Amino acid sequence: MSGPALRLALEIDGDGAHPAAWRRAAHSPDHLLTARRTAGVAAAAENAGFTLVTLEDGALPPGGASDVVGRIGAVERAAFLAATTSVVGIAPVVPVTYAEPFHVSSQLASLDHISSGRAGWVVGDETAPEAARAWGRPPVEGAQARAREAADGVDVGRALWDSWEDDAVIRSVATSRYLDRERLHYVDFTGGSYSVKGPAIVPRPPQGQLVVIGRPGAVPADRLDVALVGGPDLASVTAAAAAVRAQVPRVFAEVEVALDTADAPAEDRVADLARHAPWADAGRLRYTGSATGLSALLGELAGVVDGVRLHPLVLDEELPVLSRLVIPALVERRLAVRPLAAATLRTHLGLERPANRYATAVPSARQLGEIR
Amino acid sequence: MTRTDPLDVPRPDARVHFGVFFQGVNHWTVWSDPASGSQIDPANFRKVAQTAERGLFDAFFLGEGLRLREVDGRIHELDVAGRPDAVTQLAALAAVTDRIGLVSTSNTTFNEPADLARRLSGLDLLSAGRAGWNVVTTDNAWTGANFRRGGYLDHADRYRRAEEFLTVARALWDGWADGAVSGAADAPNWAAPDAVRRVRHQGPQFDVDLAPTLPRSPQGHPVIFQAGDSGEGRDFAARNADVIFSAHGNDFDDALAFAEDVRRRLRAAGRPEDDLRILPGTEIIIGATEEEALEKKHWIRLQQVTPATALGVAGLLWGLDLSDRDADGPLPKEDPVVTENDGSFGARRVADPRAVVAEWREKAEANGWSLRETVIRLGPQRGHVGTPAGLADRFAHWVRHGAVDGFNVTPYLIPDGLDDIVNLLVPALQERGVYPAGYAGTTLREHLGLREPLTRRAG
């Protein structure tokens, strides 16, 4: 069975999905947190044909004591990558459990400007109570309370993106007015635990609204443009996708992949890293094996979801295989599409550019007549 | 001004440092001219940063505003407004520049230290040691209305919070030992277990207990800039800053007096008096002749001070809504209304409006000036106007006498407003031996000739 072609996303944080992935990386460990490394991975993903890269983040160190404990902020990396890539969509993980939504909204709108409309937002979730200490705030306890913070954060972010109409900058020399205040709007947001006045300081993003991505449950599904769904097998992914389909325009399946390389079978590579740390089960579909097998699995998923987000065991090892063997095979059979130059992430995902909620009506012919 | 003998001056080896301030909200950026580009298009940020880098500028600055300006409770329409988040924009510029410093103005009142320190640290790593932080404070609830915490800070607490904020940020930046991360894939751990120090801070403003997630950059810490002019602000700078971004850049005597005051405060704080750079903000207008430069200045002033802007500036001074008056007519007959809070935010306040209005009336009458002409001539004066040679002589004199260490230039046009400075003034300065022929190093700290970060010096 086959549906519309898949959009492919890649999670590129650290050295890969496995906590010990750094041991198999193609660079020395102390080069992970550098500009060259950051740009190199994104360039490889863009060239391979991914539609989107995502960048995991959080206030706490990414791994345990023997794992990678350093990480540059996802928004900073994303902005840097916006300037080193030209086609691929870029979505940092930004939790709003404790962060200031006004800052988050500004940062993401700026990312969309910097990338000419290629930005997304993976709404994160600070689950560890210790993260609260990084923000000087009391812990938000429980999944439900965190989901409420996420909902408020997305709502205020989206309202601020609309708080400038697209044409708010009028540059009216005759009246000396740079802005038209009628096209700027106080959002007057009041949520569960705070309020925000508005308007934004950043003009409306090129996409109007960034593509908002998240896990249903962590974020109420009706706030999302793209839902990321897990499940240990095809049947559970299918069920999870069906459960949110009515509320979310696009559904992506989360897939962890370990692939056979020229050097070693996937099983051996997983076993090698298992000597150092277990590859914890995150409740996601996990594929271990040949490129052909993965292509077949993704072909099956094409009938179930709109896209997949891949989490490679080791970026430096899986990415070349994905690039040479998996993606070309899918594209050739029209099971996956490569993004086009000069298009926005929304366009790549087949999503419309949303109308501005505050936009006032276009002047009528009569009014134009009066001006004339 | 006469040419100084470079050897008969207090600082014969002094050089001019330039930064460029890409302004976000102001009426000094001319937007009405056809050559004036978008204030948000990333290509224009890139163009300005790359031109500045071609001119061997030390730094590219971005300001910050956390709420759109209002006058009498309504959004102010006349000025350039709408800007990107500073750290985010600078992270993108890190990818398209190689040497120039990248300085973010970021507020200590409406940020948390762990978050902001990490963002700046990320910028510092991605730029390989070129980040700077212009530390600013706010106390007003008006800005606070955009944040979770609201307007919670007493005026007196804002520098206390800023200082404690900086203490926490520096502790996080110092949290990783040099060479903390292993160079080999077969090491027992990615980072040596003792090389990453947890930061535990409990103070009146902050309670942080956190393992920092970033190593030090090639320059150690982001360079600290400070822009407040009050006694409190100057003392804060003397204790903490590497650079003062001052407002004393128009008049030599005023600049020198400010510099001497800062040096006194530095000594009192136990720092060497050459430990801090003073870069006033300025506008530079260049012509082939003095006359041409003055003509150009007048044209620029007319673009900057439009009739509506003139009425707005005068309205703030008078404390009255003058928007229905004729800017090209005489000054208002009314006396100024002095109020505690005129409902305007983000605008300059005048200390004694009655005295200023009296002076304006006298001079306008004596010279036959309209209201707009009076605002142009007597409103805030800014910048330096002249030929490349004349300006180069003047700036050489200023730096060699220790009045400034250079300037933070605000181009009046985006994106090409730096071209004359880079193409004409920089070579003239180089001829006089007060401007380098190339970058001395790769980090912002090296460009500015600064010592190690304050917390990283041998006791």
Coordinates of N, CA and C in Angstrom, one line a residue, chain B residues 355-436:
Chain B
A355 N 13.3 75.6 31.0 CA 14.5 76.2 30.6 C 14.9 75.9 29.1
V356 N 14.6 74.7 28.7 CA 14.9 74.3 27.3 C 14.0 75.1 26.4
V357 N 12.8 75.2 26.7 CA 11.8 75.9 25.8 C 12.2 77.4 25.7
A358 N 12.6 77.9 26.8 CA 13.0 79.4 26.8 C 14.2 79.6 25.9
E359 N 15.2 78.7 26.0 CA 16.3 78.8 25.1 C 16.0 78.6 23.6
W360 N 15.1 77.6 23.4 CA 14.6 77.4 22.0 C 14.0 78.6 21.4
R361 N 13.1 79.2 22.2 CA 12.4 80.4 21.7 C 13.3 81.5 21.4
E362 N 14.3 81.7 22.3 CA 15.2 82.8 22.1 C 16.0 82.6 20.8
K363 N 16.5 81.4 20.6 CA 17.4 81.2 19.4 C 16.5 81.1 18.1
A364 N 15.3 80.6 18.2 CA 14.5 80.5 17.0 C 14.1 81.9 16.5
E365 N 13.8 82.8 17.5 CA 13.4 84.2 17.2 C 14.6 84.9 16.6
A366 N 15.8 84.7 17.2 CA 17.0 85.4 16.7 C 17.4 85.0 15.3
N367 N 17.1 83.7 14.9 CA 17.5 83.2 13.6 C 16.4 83.0 12.6
G368 N 15.2 83.3 13.1 CA 14.0 83.1 12.2 C 13.8 81.6 11.8
W369 N 14.0 80.7 12.8 CA 13.8 79.3 12.5 C 12.4 78.9 12.7
S370 N 11.9 77.9 11.9 CA 10.7 77.2 12.1 C 10.8 76.3 13.3
L371 N 9.7 75.7 13.7 CA 9.8 74.7 14.8 C 10.7 73.5 14.3
R372 N 10.5 73.0 13.1 CA 11.3 71.9 12.6 C 12.8 72.2 12.6
E373 N 13.1 73.4 12.1 CA 14.5 73.8 12.0 C 15.1 73.9 13.4
T374 N 14.3 74.4 14.3 CA 14.7 74.5 15.7 C 15.0 73.1 16.3
V375 N 14.1 72.2 16.0 CA 14.4 70.8 16.5 C 15.7 70.3 15.9
I376 N 15.8 70.5 14.6 CA 17.1 70.0 14.0 C 18.3 70.6 14.6
R377 N 18.3 71.9 14.8 CA 19.5 72.6 15.2 C 19.7 72.5 16.7
L378 N 18.7 72.4 17.5 CA 18.8 72.5 19.0 C 18.5 71.1 19.7
G379 N 17.9 70.2 18.9 CA 17.6 68.9 19.5 C 18.9 68.2 19.8
P380 N 18.8 66.9 20.2 CA 20.0 66.2 20.5 C 21.0 66.3 19.4
Q381 N 22.2 66.7 19.6 CA 23.2 66.8 18.6 C 24.0 65.5 18.5
R382 N 24.4 65.1 17.4 CA 25.0 63.8 17.3 C 26.1 63.8 16.2
G383 N 27.1 63.1 16.4 CA 27.9 62.7 15.3 C 29.0 63.7 14.9
H384 N 29.8 63.2 13.9 CA 30.9 63.9 13.3 C 30.7 64.1 11.8
V385 N 31.0 65.3 11.4 CA 30.8 65.6 10.0 C 32.1 66.2 9.4
G386 N 32.5 65.8 8.3 CA 33.7 66.3 7.7 C 34.3 65.5 6.5
T387 N 35.5 65.9 6.1 CA 36.2 65.1 5.0 C 36.9 63.9 5.7
P388 N 37.2 62.9 4.9 CA 38.0 61.8 5.4 C 39.2 62.3 6.2
A389 N 40.0 63.2 5.6 CA 41.2 63.7 6.2 C 40.9 64.4 7.5
G390 N 39.9 65.3 7.4 CA 39.6 66.1 8.6 C 39.2 65.2 9.8
L391 N 38.3 64.2 9.5 CA 37.8 63.3 10.5 C 38.9 62.4 11.0
A392 N 39.8 62.0 10.1 CA 40.9 61.2 10.6 C 41.8 61.9 11.5
D393 N 42.1 63.2 11.2 CA 42.9 64.0 12.1 C 42.2 64.1 13.5
R394 N 40.9 64.4 13.4 CA 40.2 64.6 14.7 C 40.2 63.4 15.5
F395 N 39.9 62.2 14.9 CA 39.8 61.0 15.7 C 41.2 60.6 16.2
A396 N 42.2 60.8 15.4 CA 43.6 60.5 15.9 C 43.9 61.4 17.2
H397 N 43.5 62.6 17.1 CA 43.7 63.5 18.3 C 42.9 63.0 19.5
W398 N 41.7 62.6 19.3 CA 40.8 62.1 20.4 C 41.4 60.9 21.1
V399 N 41.8 59.9 20.2 CA 42.3 58.7 20.9 C 43.7 58.9 21.5
R400 N 44.5 59.7 20.8 CA 45.9 59.9 21.4 C 45.8 60.7 22.7
H401 N 44.8 61.4 22.9 CA 44.6 62.2 24.1 C 43.7 61.5 25.1
G402 N 43.4 60.3 24.8 CA 42.6 59.5 25.8 C 41.2 59.9 26.0
A403 N 40.6 60.6 25.1 CA 39.2 61.0 25.3 C 38.2 59.8 25.0
V404 N 38.6 59.0 24.0 CA 37.9 57.8 23.6 C 38.8 56.7 23.1
D405 N 38.3 55.5 23.0 CA 39.1 54.5 22.3 C 38.6 54.2 20.9
G406 N 37.6 54.9 20.5 CA 37.0 54.7 19.2 C 35.5 55.0 19.3
F407 N 34.8 54.5 18.3 CA 33.4 54.9 18.2 C 32.6 53.7 17.8
N408 N 31.3 53.7 18.3 CA 30.3 52.7 17.8 C 29.4 53.5 16.8
V409 N 29.6 53.2 15.6 CA 29.0 54.0 14.5 C 27.6 53.5 14.3
T410 N 26.6 54.5 14.2 CA 25.3 54.2 13.8 C 25.0 54.7 12.4
P411 N 25.0 53.8 11.4 CA 24.8 54.2 10.1 C 23.4 54.8 9.9
Y412 N 23.3 55.9 9.1 CA 22.0 56.5 8.9 C 21.2 55.9 7.8
L413 N 21.9 54.9 7.1 CA 21.2 54.3 6.0 C 21.6 52.8 6.1
I414 N 20.6 52.0 5.8 CA 20.7 50.5 5.8 C 20.4 50.1 4.4
P415 N 21.2 49.3 3.7 CA 22.4 48.6 4.2 C 23.8 49.3 3.8
D416 N 23.7 50.4 3.1 CA 25.0 50.9 2.6 C 25.6 52.1 3.4
G417 N 25.1 52.3 4.6 CA 25.6 53.5 5.3 C 27.0 53.4 5.8
L418 N 27.6 52.3 5.8 CA 29.0 52.2 6.2 C 30.0 52.4 5.1
D419 N 29.5 52.4 3.9 CA 30.5 52.3 2.7 C 31.5 53.4 2.7
D420 N 31.0 54.7 2.9 CA 32.0 55.8 2.9 C 33.0 55.7 4.0
I421 N 32.6 55.2 5.2 CA 33.5 55.1 6.3 C 34.6 54.1 6.0
V422 N 34.1 52.9 5.5 CA 35.1 51.9 5.2 C 36.0 52.2 4.0
N423 N 35.4 52.8 3.0 CA 36.2 53.1 1.8 C 37.1 54.3 1.9
L424 N 36.6 55.3 2.7 CA 37.3 56.6 2.7 C 38.0 56.9 4.0
L425 N 37.2 56.8 5.1 CA 37.8 57.2 6.4 C 38.8 56.2 6.9
V426 N 38.5 54.9 6.8 CA 39.5 53.9 7.3 C 40.8 54.0 6.7
P427 N 41.0 54.2 5.3 CA 42.3 54.4 4.8 C 43.0 55.6 5.3
A428 N 42.2 56.7 5.5 CA 42.8 57.9 6.0 C 43.3 57.7 7.4
L429 N 42.6 57.0 8.2 CA 43.1 56.6 9.6 C 44.3 55.7 9.5
Q430 N 44.3 54.8 8.6 CA 45.5 53.9 8.4 C 46.7 54.7 8.1
E431 N 46.6 55.7 7.2 CA 47.7 56.6 6.8 C 48.3 57.3 8.0
R432 N 47.4 57.6 8.9 CA 47.9 58.3 10.1 C 48.4 57.4 11.2
G433 N 48.4 56.1 10.9 CA 48.9 55.2 11.9 C 48.1 55.0 13.1
V434 N 46.8 55.3 13.0 CA 45.9 55.1 14.1 C 44.8 54.0 13.9
Y435 N 45.1 53.2 12.8 CA 44.1 52.2 12.5 C 44.9 51.0 11.9
P436 N 44.6 49.8 12.3 CA 45.4 48.6 11.9 C 45.2 48.3 10.4

